[in-house]
mmCIF file of C-alpha atoms in Angstrom:
data_model
loop_
_atom_site.group_PDB
_atom_site.id
_atom_site.type_symbol
_atom_site.label_atom_id
_atom_site.label_comp_id
_atom_site.label_asym_id
_atom_site.label_seq_id
_atom_site.Cartn_x
_atom_site.Cartn_y
_atom_site.Cartn_z
ATOM 1 C CA UNK A 1 0.429 -4.267 17.964
ATOM 2 C CA UNK A 2 -2.082 -7.073 18.175
ATOM 3 C CA UNK A 3 -3.736 -9.150 15.427
ATOM 4 C CA UNK A 4 -6.540 -11.629 15.701
ATOM 5 C CA UNK A 5 -8.375 -13.592 13.031
ATOM 6 C CA UNK A 6 -12.148 -13.346 13.332
ATOM 7 C CA UNK A 7 -13.325 -15.461 10.393
ATOM 8 C CA UNK A 8 -11.999 -17.533 7.520
ATOM 9 C CA UNK A 9 -13.463 -18.495 4.157
ATOM 10 C CA UNK A 10 -13.375 -22.276 4.113
ATOM 11 C CA UNK A 11 -12.971 -22.687 0.353
ATOM 12 C CA UNK A 12 -10.206 -20.050 0.047
ATOM 13 C CA UNK A 13 -7.349 -18.678 2.163
ATOM 14 C CA UNK A 14 -9.217 -15.417 2.746
ATOM 15 C CA UNK A 15 -9.622 -14.289 6.319
ATOM 16 C CA UNK A 16 -11.174 -11.404 8.246
ATOM 17 C CA UNK A 17 -9.187 -10.037 11.143
ATOM 18 C CA UNK A 18 -8.529 -7.075 13.399
ATOM 19 C CA UNK A 19 -5.238 -5.237 13.890
ATOM 20 C CA UNK A 20 -5.055 -3.154 17.058
ATOM 21 C CA UNK A 21 -2.546 -0.319 17.349
ATOM 22 C CA UNK A 22 -2.148 2.536 19.815
ATOM 23 C CA UNK A 23 -3.844 4.819 17.275
ATOM 24 C CA UNK A 24 -6.847 2.597 16.693
ATOM 25 C CA UNK A 25 -8.130 -0.619 15.162
ATOM 26 C CA UNK A 26 -7.838 -1.744 11.557
ATOM 27 C CA UNK A 27 -10.379 -4.316 10.300
ATOM 28 C CA UNK A 28 -8.845 -6.593 7.694
ATOM 29 C CA UNK A 29 -8.687 -7.123 4.796
ATOM 30 C CA UNK A 30 -7.849 -3.450 4.391
ATOM 31 C CA UNK A 31 -6.742 -1.105 1.647
ATOM 32 C CA UNK A 32 -4.433 1.723 2.744
ATOM 33 C CA UNK A 33 -4.484 5.064 0.872
ATOM 34 C CA UNK A 34 -0.991 6.288 -0.009
ATOM 35 C CA UNK A 35 -0.024 9.614 1.570
ATOM 36 C CA UNK A 36 3.445 10.014 0.094
ATOM 37 C CA UNK A 37 4.527 13.309 1.656
ATOM 38 C CA UNK A 38 2.125 13.167 4.601
ATOM 39 C CA UNK A 39 -0.945 13.846 2.476
ATOM 40 C CA UNK A 40 -3.142 11.744 0.209
ATOM 41 C CA UNK A 41 -3.070 13.759 -3.011
ATOM 42 C CA UNK A 42 -6.161 15.924 -3.597
ATOM 43 C CA UNK A 43 -7.946 14.523 -0.511
ATOM 44 C CA UNK A 44 -8.631 16.342 2.765
ATOM 45 C CA UNK A 45 -8.112 14.551 6.082
ATOM 46 C CA UNK A 46 -11.803 15.178 6.782
ATOM 47 C CA UNK A 47 -12.737 13.279 3.627
ATOM 48 C CA UNK A 48 -10.397 10.436 4.549
ATOM 49 C CA UNK A 49 -12.082 10.129 7.944
ATOM 50 C CA UNK A 50 -15.722 10.866 7.198
ATOM 51 C CA UNK A 51 -16.408 10.139 3.528
ATOM 52 C CA UNK A 52 -13.890 7.379 2.861
ATOM 53 C CA UNK A 53 -13.508 6.117 6.452
ATOM 54 C CA UNK A 54 -9.878 5.145 5.917
ATOM 55 C CA UNK A 55 -8.601 3.201 8.912
ATOM 56 C CA UNK A 56 -4.895 3.661 8.111
ATOM 57 C CA UNK A 57 -2.819 5.673 5.632
ATOM 58 C CA UNK A 58 0.763 5.454 4.398
ATOM 59 C CA UNK A 59 3.657 7.864 4.616
ATOM 60 C CA UNK A 60 6.790 7.623 2.491
ATOM 61 C CA UNK A 61 10.091 7.498 4.356
ATOM 62 C CA UNK A 62 12.196 8.638 1.398
ATOM 63 C CA UNK A 63 10.069 11.681 0.644
ATOM 64 C CA UNK A 64 9.452 12.704 4.268
ATOM 65 C CA UNK A 65 13.160 12.382 5.054
ATOM 66 C CA UNK A 66 13.984 14.800 2.234
ATOM 67 C CA UNK A 67 11.064 17.165 2.828
ATOM 68 C CA UNK A 68 10.027 18.483 5.317
ATOM 69 C CA UNK A 69 12.979 16.709 6.942
ATOM 70 C CA UNK A 70 13.532 15.032 10.284
ATOM 71 C CA UNK A 71 14.047 18.228 12.305
ATOM 72 C CA UNK A 72 10.588 19.529 11.428
ATOM 73 C CA UNK A 73 8.937 16.162 12.068
ATOM 74 C CA UNK A 74 10.695 15.810 15.425
ATOM 75 C CA UNK A 75 9.667 19.321 16.462
ATOM 76 C CA UNK A 76 6.081 18.596 15.424
ATOM 77 C CA UNK A 77 6.013 15.453 17.548
ATOM 78 C CA UNK A 78 5.845 13.041 14.632
ATOM 79 C CA UNK A 79 3.774 12.743 11.479
ATOM 80 C CA UNK A 80 0.459 12.244 13.294
ATOM 81 C CA UNK A 81 0.703 15.671 14.902
ATOM 82 C CA UNK A 82 2.235 17.247 11.819
ATOM 83 C CA UNK A 83 -0.577 16.303 9.444
ATOM 84 C CA UNK A 84 -3.453 15.973 11.935
ATOM 85 C CA UNK A 85 -4.185 12.293 11.250
ATOM 86 C CA UNK A 86 -5.104 10.549 14.517
ATOM 87 C CA UNK A 87 -5.531 7.026 13.129
ATOM 88 C CA UNK A 88 -2.762 4.497 12.335
ATOM 89 C CA UNK A 89 0.028 5.289 9.865
ATOM 90 C CA UNK A 90 2.374 2.903 8.062
ATOM 91 C CA UNK A 91 5.684 4.056 6.576
ATOM 92 C CA UNK A 92 7.555 2.193 3.874
ATOM 93 C CA UNK A 93 11.334 2.106 4.188
ATOM 94 C CA UNK A 94 12.172 4.118 1.082
ATOM 95 C CA UNK A 95 13.675 1.050 -0.575
ATOM 96 C CA UNK A 96 11.304 1.114 -3.533
ATOM 97 C CA UNK A 97 11.848 4.839 -4.130
ATOM 98 C CA UNK A 98 15.625 4.392 -4.060
ATOM 99 C CA UNK A 99 15.221 1.457 -6.461
ATOM 100 C CA UNK A 100 13.176 3.708 -8.759
ATOM 101 C CA UNK A 101 15.989 6.249 -8.984
ATOM 102 C CA UNK A 102 18.006 3.773 -11.112
ATOM 103 C CA UNK A 103 20.897 5.906 -12.408
ATOM 104 C CA UNK A 104 20.983 8.075 -9.276
ATOM 105 C CA UNK A 105 21.679 5.360 -6.696
ATOM 106 C CA UNK A 106 24.227 2.713 -5.783
ATOM 107 C CA UNK A 107 23.577 -0.300 -3.596
ATOM 108 C CA UNK A 108 26.405 -1.448 -1.370
ATOM 109 C CA UNK A 109 26.731 -3.667 1.675
ATOM 110 C CA UNK A 110 26.528 -0.697 4.035
ATOM 111 C CA UNK A 111 23.341 0.623 2.441
ATOM 112 C CA UNK A 112 21.819 2.512 -0.463
ATOM 113 C CA UNK A 113 23.553 5.651 -1.708
ATOM 114 C CA UNK A 114 21.348 8.004 -3.682
ATOM 115 C CA UNK A 115 20.918 11.544 -4.905
ATOM 116 C CA UNK A 116 17.857 13.551 -3.953
ATOM 117 C CA UNK A 117 15.377 14.080 -6.771
ATOM 118 C CA UNK A 118 14.831 17.572 -5.324
ATOM 119 C CA UNK A 119 18.308 19.110 -5.324
ATOM 120 C CA UNK A 120 20.744 16.349 -6.290
ATOM 121 C CA UNK A 121 22.270 16.166 -2.807
ATOM 122 C CA UNK A 122 23.895 12.882 -1.766
ATOM 123 C CA UNK A 123 22.425 10.635 0.930
ATOM 124 C CA UNK A 124 22.852 7.165 2.418
ATOM 125 C CA UNK A 125 20.075 4.898 3.697
ATOM 126 C CA UNK A 126 21.351 2.150 5.976
ATOM 127 C CA UNK A 127 19.112 -0.460 7.635
ATOM 128 C CA UNK A 128 19.827 1.089 11.013
ATOM 129 C CA UNK A 129 19.409 4.646 9.765
ATOM 130 C CA UNK A 130 16.031 3.885 8.234
ATOM 131 C CA UNK A 131 14.798 2.532 11.582
ATOM 132 C CA UNK A 132 15.927 5.785 13.198
ATOM 133 C CA UNK A 133 14.175 7.824 10.492
ATOM 134 C CA UNK A 134 10.938 5.886 10.920
ATOM 135 C CA UNK A 135 11.168 6.375 14.684
ATOM 136 C CA UNK A 136 11.231 10.130 14.079
ATOM 137 C CA UNK A 137 8.328 9.954 11.636
ATOM 138 C CA UNK A 138 6.460 7.976 14.279
ATOM 139 C CA UNK A 139 4.516 5.486 12.168
ATOM 140 C CA UNK A 140 2.556 2.753 13.931
ATOM 141 C CA UNK A 141 3.986 0.230 11.443
ATOM 142 C CA UNK A 142 7.522 0.605 10.058
ATOM 143 C CA UNK A 143 8.982 -1.318 7.138
ATOM 144 C CA UNK A 144 12.465 -2.812 6.856
ATOM 145 C CA UNK A 145 14.925 -1.487 4.277
ATOM 146 C CA UNK A 146 15.147 -3.852 1.310
ATOM 147 C CA UNK A 147 16.175 -3.954 -2.324
ATOM 148 C CA UNK A 148 13.309 -4.308 -4.765
ATOM 149 C CA UNK A 149 14.669 -6.010 -7.917
ATOM 150 C CA UNK A 150 12.776 -5.660 -11.222
ATOM 151 C CA UNK A 151 10.248 -8.385 -11.971
ATOM 152 C CA UNK A 152 12.298 -9.361 -15.012
ATOM 153 C CA UNK A 153 15.521 -9.961 -13.040
ATOM 154 C CA UNK A 154 17.416 -13.155 -13.847
ATOM 155 C CA UNK A 155 17.934 -15.768 -11.142
ATOM 156 C CA UNK A 156 21.509 -14.828 -10.290
ATOM 157 C CA UNK A 157 20.654 -11.171 -9.759
ATOM 158 C CA UNK A 158 17.533 -12.036 -7.743
ATOM 159 C CA UNK A 159 19.540 -14.360 -5.491
ATOM 160 C CA UNK A 160 22.266 -11.779 -4.933
ATOM 161 C CA UNK A 161 19.661 -9.099 -4.239
ATOM 162 C CA UNK A 162 17.841 -11.311 -1.752
ATOM 163 C CA UNK A 163 21.068 -11.971 0.113
ATOM 164 C CA UNK A 164 21.604 -8.233 0.520
ATOM 165 C CA UNK A 165 18.006 -7.711 1.663
ATOM 166 C CA UNK A 166 18.365 -10.476 4.263
ATOM 167 C CA UNK A 167 21.611 -9.061 5.654
ATOM 168 C CA UNK A 168 20.049 -5.616 5.805
ATOM 169 C CA UNK A 169 17.036 -7.102 7.594
ATOM 170 C CA UNK A 170 19.200 -8.635 10.325
ATOM 171 C CA UNK A 171 20.794 -5.250 10.958
ATOM 172 C CA UNK A 172 17.502 -3.361 10.868
ATOM 173 C CA UNK A 173 15.820 -5.858 13.183
ATOM 174 C CA UNK A 174 18.660 -5.499 15.692
ATOM 175 C CA UNK A 175 18.327 -1.692 15.621
ATOM 176 C CA UNK A 176 14.563 -1.942 16.037
ATOM 177 C CA UNK A 177 14.878 -4.219 19.064
ATOM 178 C CA UNK A 178 17.399 -1.951 20.798
ATOM 179 C CA UNK A 179 15.431 1.296 20.283
ATOM 180 C CA UNK A 180 12.022 2.607 21.325
ATOM 181 C CA UNK A 181 9.433 4.991 19.946
ATOM 182 C CA UNK A 182 9.895 8.691 20.598
ATOM 183 C CA UNK A 183 6.333 9.804 21.222
ATOM 184 C CA UNK A 184 4.921 7.516 23.903
ATOM 185 C CA UNK A 185 3.310 4.811 21.766
ATOM 186 C CA UNK A 186 4.522 1.526 20.328
ATOM 187 C CA UNK A 187 5.715 0.940 16.769
ATOM 188 C CA UNK A 188 5.685 -2.397 14.938
ATOM 189 C CA UNK A 189 8.358 -3.431 12.419
ATOM 190 C CA UNK A 190 7.524 -5.541 9.363
ATOM 191 C CA UNK A 191 10.211 -7.454 7.431
ATOM 192 C CA UNK A 192 9.742 -7.747 3.664
ATOM 193 C CA UNK A 193 9.855 -10.962 1.631
ATOM 194 C CA UNK A 194 11.711 -10.558 -1.658
ATOM 195 C CA UNK A 195 12.929 -13.150 -4.175
ATOM 196 C CA UNK A 196 11.486 -11.926 -7.466
ATOM 197 C CA UNK A 197 9.535 -14.636 -9.383
ATOM 198 C CA UNK A 198 11.585 -17.628 -8.185
ATOM 199 C CA UNK A 199 9.701 -19.966 -5.819
ATOM 200 C CA UNK A 200 12.803 -21.295 -4.037
ATOM 201 C CA UNK A 201 14.054 -17.773 -3.318
ATOM 202 C CA UNK A 202 10.609 -16.686 -2.135
ATOM 203 C CA UNK A 203 10.365 -19.695 0.209
ATOM 204 C CA UNK A 204 13.836 -19.020 1.577
ATOM 205 C CA UNK A 205 12.968 -15.358 2.135
ATOM 206 C CA UNK A 206 9.619 -16.161 3.762
ATOM 207 C CA UNK A 207 11.271 -18.648 6.140
ATOM 208 C CA UNK A 208 13.935 -16.115 7.085
ATOM 209 C CA UNK A 209 11.266 -13.479 7.725
ATOM 210 C CA UNK A 210 8.951 -15.826 9.631
ATOM 211 C CA UNK A 211 11.746 -16.920 11.964
ATOM 212 C CA UNK A 212 12.134 -13.360 13.268
ATOM 213 C CA UNK A 213 8.684 -13.438 14.870
ATOM 214 C CA UNK A 214 7.804 -9.849 13.940
ATOM 215 C CA UNK A 215 4.334 -8.402 14.539
ATOM 216 C CA UNK A 216 3.536 -8.710 10.839
ATOM 217 C CA UNK A 217 5.176 -9.502 7.523
ATOM 218 C CA UNK A 218 5.190 -7.943 4.072
ATOM 219 C CA UNK A 219 5.452 -9.286 0.537
ATOM 220 C CA UNK A 220 7.448 -6.943 -1.690
ATOM 221 C CA UNK A 221 8.845 -6.948 -5.184
ATOM 222 C CA UNK A 222 5.608 -7.793 -6.995
ATOM 223 C CA UNK A 223 3.699 -5.771 -9.611
ATOM 224 C CA UNK A 224 7.090 -4.539 -10.855
ATOM 225 C CA UNK A 225 7.002 -5.981 -14.354
ATOM 226 C CA UNK A 226 6.248 -9.679 -13.896
ATOM 227 C CA UNK A 227 3.098 -11.308 -15.414
ATOM 228 C CA UNK A 228 0.000 -11.071 -13.210
ATOM 229 C CA UNK A 229 -0.345 -14.843 -12.900
ATOM 230 C CA UNK A 230 3.252 -15.057 -11.708
ATOM 231 C CA UNK A 231 2.436 -12.472 -9.048
ATOM 232 C CA UNK A 232 -0.472 -14.586 -7.821
ATOM 233 C CA UNK A 233 1.743 -17.676 -7.790
ATOM 234 C CA UNK A 234 4.361 -15.915 -5.658
ATOM 235 C CA UNK A 235 1.701 -14.770 -3.174
ATOM 236 C CA UNK A 236 0.612 -18.388 -2.753
ATOM 237 C CA UNK A 237 4.200 -19.598 -2.351
ATOM 238 C CA UNK A 238 4.975 -16.988 0.298
ATOM 239 C CA UNK A 239 1.738 -17.322 2.255
ATOM 240 C CA UNK A 240 2.291 -21.078 2.544
ATOM 241 C CA UNK A 241 5.345 -20.213 4.659
ATOM 242 C CA UNK A 242 4.473 -16.988 6.499
ATOM 243 C CA UNK A 243 2.757 -17.508 9.866
ATOM 244 C CA UNK A 244 -1.028 -17.462 9.638
ATOM 245 C CA UNK A 245 -1.419 -15.661 12.971
ATOM 246 C CA UNK A 246 0.359 -12.511 11.763
ATOM 247 C CA UNK A 247 -0.962 -9.936 9.271
ATOM 248 C CA UNK A 248 0.339 -10.215 5.702
ATOM 249 C CA UNK A 249 0.890 -7.007 3.766
ATOM 250 C CA UNK A 250 1.149 -7.087 -0.046
ATOM 251 C CA UNK A 251 3.011 -3.933 -1.031
ATOM 252 C CA UNK A 252 2.032 -1.719 -3.952
ATOM 253 C CA UNK A 253 -0.842 -3.782 -5.384
ATOM 254 C CA UNK A 254 -3.016 -2.928 -7.254
ATOM 255 C CA UNK A 255 -6.170 -3.031 -9.380
ATOM 256 C CA UNK A 256 -9.520 -3.961 -7.803
ATOM 257 C CA UNK A 257 -9.174 -7.448 -9.324
ATOM 258 C CA UNK A 258 -5.617 -7.775 -7.956
ATOM 259 C CA UNK A 259 -6.893 -6.888 -4.509
ATOM 260 C CA UNK A 260 -9.672 -9.474 -4.597
ATOM 261 C CA UNK A 261 -7.307 -12.184 -5.826
ATOM 262 C CA UNK A 262 -4.772 -11.286 -3.133
ATOM 263 C CA UNK A 263 -7.424 -11.499 -0.417
ATOM 264 C CA UNK A 264 -8.425 -14.903 -1.808
ATOM 265 C CA UNK A 265 -4.801 -16.017 -1.283
ATOM 266 C CA UNK A 266 -4.575 -14.900 2.347
ATOM 267 C CA UNK A 267 -3.414 -11.264 2.136
ATOM 268 C CA UNK A 268 -4.674 -8.873 4.812
ATOM 269 C CA UNK A 269 -3.241 -5.450 3.895
ATOM 270 C CA UNK A 270 -2.695 -3.701 0.557
ATOM 271 C CA UNK A 271 -1.769 -0.266 -0.758
ATOM 272 C CA UNK A 272 -1.394 1.335 -4.171
ATOM 273 C CA UNK A 273 -1.272 4.796 -5.751
ATOM 274 C CA UNK A 274 -3.615 3.607 -8.504
ATOM 275 C CA UNK A 275 -6.928 4.947 -7.154
ATOM 276 C CA UNK A 276 -5.570 8.473 -6.729
ATOM 277 C CA UNK A 277 -3.051 8.587 -9.589
ATOM 278 C CA UNK A 278 -5.420 7.070 -12.139
ATOM 279 C CA UNK A 279 -8.258 9.147 -10.755
ATOM 280 C CA UNK A 280 -6.348 12.368 -11.356
ATOM 281 C CA UNK A 281 -5.993 11.254 -14.974
ATOM 282 C CA UNK A 282 -9.695 10.597 -15.440
ATOM 283 C CA UNK A 283 -9.971 6.864 -14.714
ATOM 284 C CA UNK A 284 -12.760 5.944 -12.317
ATOM 285 C CA UNK A 285 -13.272 2.519 -10.735
ATOM 286 C CA UNK A 286 -16.813 1.380 -9.983
ATOM 287 C CA UNK A 287 -18.619 -1.797 -9.003
ATOM 288 C CA UNK A 288 -19.755 -2.105 -12.626
ATOM 289 C CA UNK A 289 -16.381 -1.520 -14.282
ATOM 290 C CA UNK A 290 -13.811 1.093 -15.263
ATOM 291 C CA UNK A 291 -14.640 4.445 -16.868
ATOM 292 C CA UNK A 292 -12.466 6.920 -18.739
ATOM 293 C CA UNK A 293 -14.176 10.171 -17.847
ATOM 294 C CA UNK A 294 -12.754 11.986 -20.876
ATOM 295 C CA UNK A 295 -14.742 9.777 -23.258
ATOM 296 C CA UNK A 296 -17.427 11.528 -25.299
ATOM 297 C CA UNK A 297 -19.980 8.894 -24.287
ATOM 298 C CA UNK A 298 -20.325 10.461 -20.821
ATOM 299 C CA UNK A 299 -21.017 13.995 -22.138
ATOM 300 C CA UNK A 300 -24.798 13.700 -21.731
ATOM 301 C CA UNK A 301 -24.989 10.890 -19.151
ATOM 302 C CA UNK A 302 -26.564 12.409 -16.051
ATOM 303 C CA UNK A 303 -26.585 9.215 -14.000
ATOM 304 C CA UNK A 304 -24.456 8.964 -10.829
ATOM 305 C CA UNK A 305 -20.788 7.987 -11.071
ATOM 306 C CA UNK A 306 -21.511 4.584 -9.546
ATOM 307 C CA UNK A 307 -25.076 3.417 -9.978
ATOM 308 C CA UNK A 308 -24.529 0.389 -7.756
ATOM 309 C CA UNK A 309 -24.730 2.639 -4.708
ATOM 310 C CA UNK A 310 -21.530 1.206 -3.212
ATOM 311 C CA UNK A 311 -19.323 4.244 -3.816
ATOM 312 C CA UNK A 312 -18.702 7.586 -2.128
ATOM 313 C CA UNK A 313 -21.409 8.599 0.304
ATOM 314 C CA UNK A 314 -21.762 11.939 -1.527
ATOM 315 C CA UNK A 315 -22.382 10.246 -4.858
ATOM 316 C CA UNK A 316 -24.225 13.321 -6.145
ATOM 317 C CA UNK A 317 -22.070 14.070 -9.160
ATOM 318 C CA UNK A 318 -23.171 12.880 -12.570
ATOM 319 C CA UNK A 319 -20.894 11.361 -15.175
ATOM 320 C CA UNK A 320 -21.636 14.303 -17.466
ATOM 321 C CA UNK A 321 -20.605 16.839 -14.828
ATOM 322 C CA UNK A 322 -17.375 15.081 -13.905
ATOM 323 C CA UNK A 323 -16.473 14.694 -17.587
ATOM 324 C CA UNK A 324 -17.102 18.419 -18.028
ATOM 325 C CA UNK A 325 -14.715 19.157 -15.148
ATOM 326 C CA UNK A 326 -11.973 16.993 -16.651
ATOM 327 C CA UNK A 327 -12.370 18.476 -20.130
ATOM 328 C CA UNK A 328 -12.287 21.950 -18.545
ATOM 329 C CA UNK A 329 -9.156 20.997 -16.588
ATOM 330 C CA UNK A 330 -10.777 21.919 -13.301
ATOM 331 C CA UNK A 331 -8.889 20.885 -10.160
ATOM 332 C CA UNK A 332 -12.199 19.752 -8.666
ATOM 333 C CA UNK A 333 -12.271 16.897 -11.203
ATOM 334 C CA UNK A 334 -9.123 15.381 -9.710
ATOM 335 C CA UNK A 335 -10.470 15.816 -6.204
ATOM 336 C CA UNK A 336 -13.824 14.163 -6.954
ATOM 337 C CA UNK A 337 -12.150 11.294 -8.817
ATOM 338 C CA UNK A 338 -9.593 10.664 -6.065
ATOM 339 C CA UNK A 339 -12.202 10.578 -3.317
ATOM 340 C CA UNK A 340 -14.506 8.437 -5.443
ATOM 341 C CA UNK A 341 -11.821 5.855 -6.247
ATOM 342 C CA UNK A 342 -10.575 5.601 -2.664
ATOM 343 C CA UNK A 343 -14.136 5.254 -1.404
ATOM 344 C CA UNK A 344 -14.706 2.458 -3.907
ATOM 345 C CA UNK A 345 -11.513 0.629 -2.883
ATOM 346 C CA UNK A 346 -12.385 0.905 0.805
ATOM 347 C CA UNK A 347 -15.932 -0.269 0.123
ATOM 348 C CA UNK A 348 -14.583 -3.200 -1.902
ATOM 349 C CA UNK A 349 -12.439 -4.549 0.946
ATOM 350 C CA UNK A 350 -15.246 -3.880 3.416
ATOM 351 C CA UNK A 351 -17.578 -5.981 1.277
ATOM 352 C CA UNK A 352 -14.911 -8.666 0.956
ATOM 353 C CA UNK A 353 -14.678 -8.804 4.747
ATOM 354 C CA UNK A 354 -18.458 -9.119 5.053
ATOM 355 C CA UNK A 355 -18.590 -12.001 2.584
ATOM 356 C CA UNK A 356 -15.729 -13.791 4.349
ATOM 357 C CA UNK A 357 -17.685 -13.566 7.613
ATOM 358 C CA UNK A 358 -20.913 -14.679 5.929
ATOM 359 C CA UNK A 359 -19.171 -17.616 4.228
ATOM 360 C CA UNK A 360 -19.830 -16.839 0.559
ATOM 361 C CA UNK A 361 -16.623 -14.974 -0.327
ATOM 362 C CA UNK A 362 -15.583 -17.262 -3.197
ATOM 363 C CA UNK A 363 -18.864 -16.899 -5.085
ATOM 364 C CA UNK A 364 -18.975 -13.157 -4.526
ATOM 365 C CA UNK A 365 -15.310 -12.685 -5.499
ATOM 366 C CA UNK A 366 -15.690 -14.576 -8.772
ATOM 367 C CA UNK A 367 -18.636 -12.381 -9.710
ATOM 368 C CA UNK A 368 -16.891 -9.153 -8.666
ATOM 369 C CA UNK A 369 -13.642 -9.856 -10.529
ATOM 370 C CA UNK A 370 -15.623 -10.127 -13.753
ATOM 371 C CA UNK A 371 -17.481 -6.887 -13.013
ATOM 372 C CA UNK A 372 -14.609 -4.663 -11.893
ATOM 373 C CA UNK A 373 -12.454 -5.565 -14.920
ATOM 374 C CA UNK A 374 -15.032 -4.421 -17.476
ATOM 375 C CA UNK A 375 -14.304 -1.339 -19.573
ATOM 376 C CA UNK A 376 -17.428 0.790 -19.656
#
């Protein structure tokens, strides 16, 4: 994997770059649609390529390991061949999903024990085992196994958790270096910076991660219950330490405003289920603000979903029609909303990149944050 910076915004830490993988190039900053089980919910691959123009999507190690399982993925020749996506894929390590299981998992030095949410069967994720799983899945970018502590964790727990994450990282990194991809192309491995909301722990974690010299680095454990301003502070703390010549991936964030603020602070890659999950529940993001499509006010509004013209290329559906679909509980409503929201997110980071290159990112970002946080 290769990364080069093509432009910087002088009055912020924002930068425009290009990641090159064996499955294609990824212009940064970039938003990555989440394809948990090998599919982005309610969105066809054709729409991801042609309408949304997604450059990279995510797969979820925990879910893919459980179903369809490694045997099927190995027989298929990896996730790219299994789901027909010929552009880059990133897989998380499953650490966040195991963390989310709460009562159904135990964290020990050897790894994370957990019960499947599908059938209750017992499993163990070790740092080495997760590398092996991600090799079988075949993602272009693989994530290290970590523990994701709650944003409200006290200092002692956060410090203990970070120690475990760092020891797991050493083991996972060793396994990564002594193995190779299974399908004839290279795979990168990103460590994850943890440390909760404590600057000294975040700096320690970022230094430990930076010293490995990996192809890229991730910032985890944010947007998990801590105040938004604390999240922004931690991004700044971490990015002061992480190498500037490697891509920085902020995991699981967030709203359009979160994304713009993260880019301002030097983040290159982001993902979140919000555009699809919220879309399926009737929330649409636009360049003019946020709409709840179930509201009565849209019942006779025949204007396009996003009048700014920056949304989905097939912006032919009116607000009234999409509201009708939601009220009627039509599956098409969820599909339209998911595609619309992803298209908006991808357009937002594309515009951010353009303004970084043109040198007016700060002015544009300030204006856009105010617009995208409005409730319409």
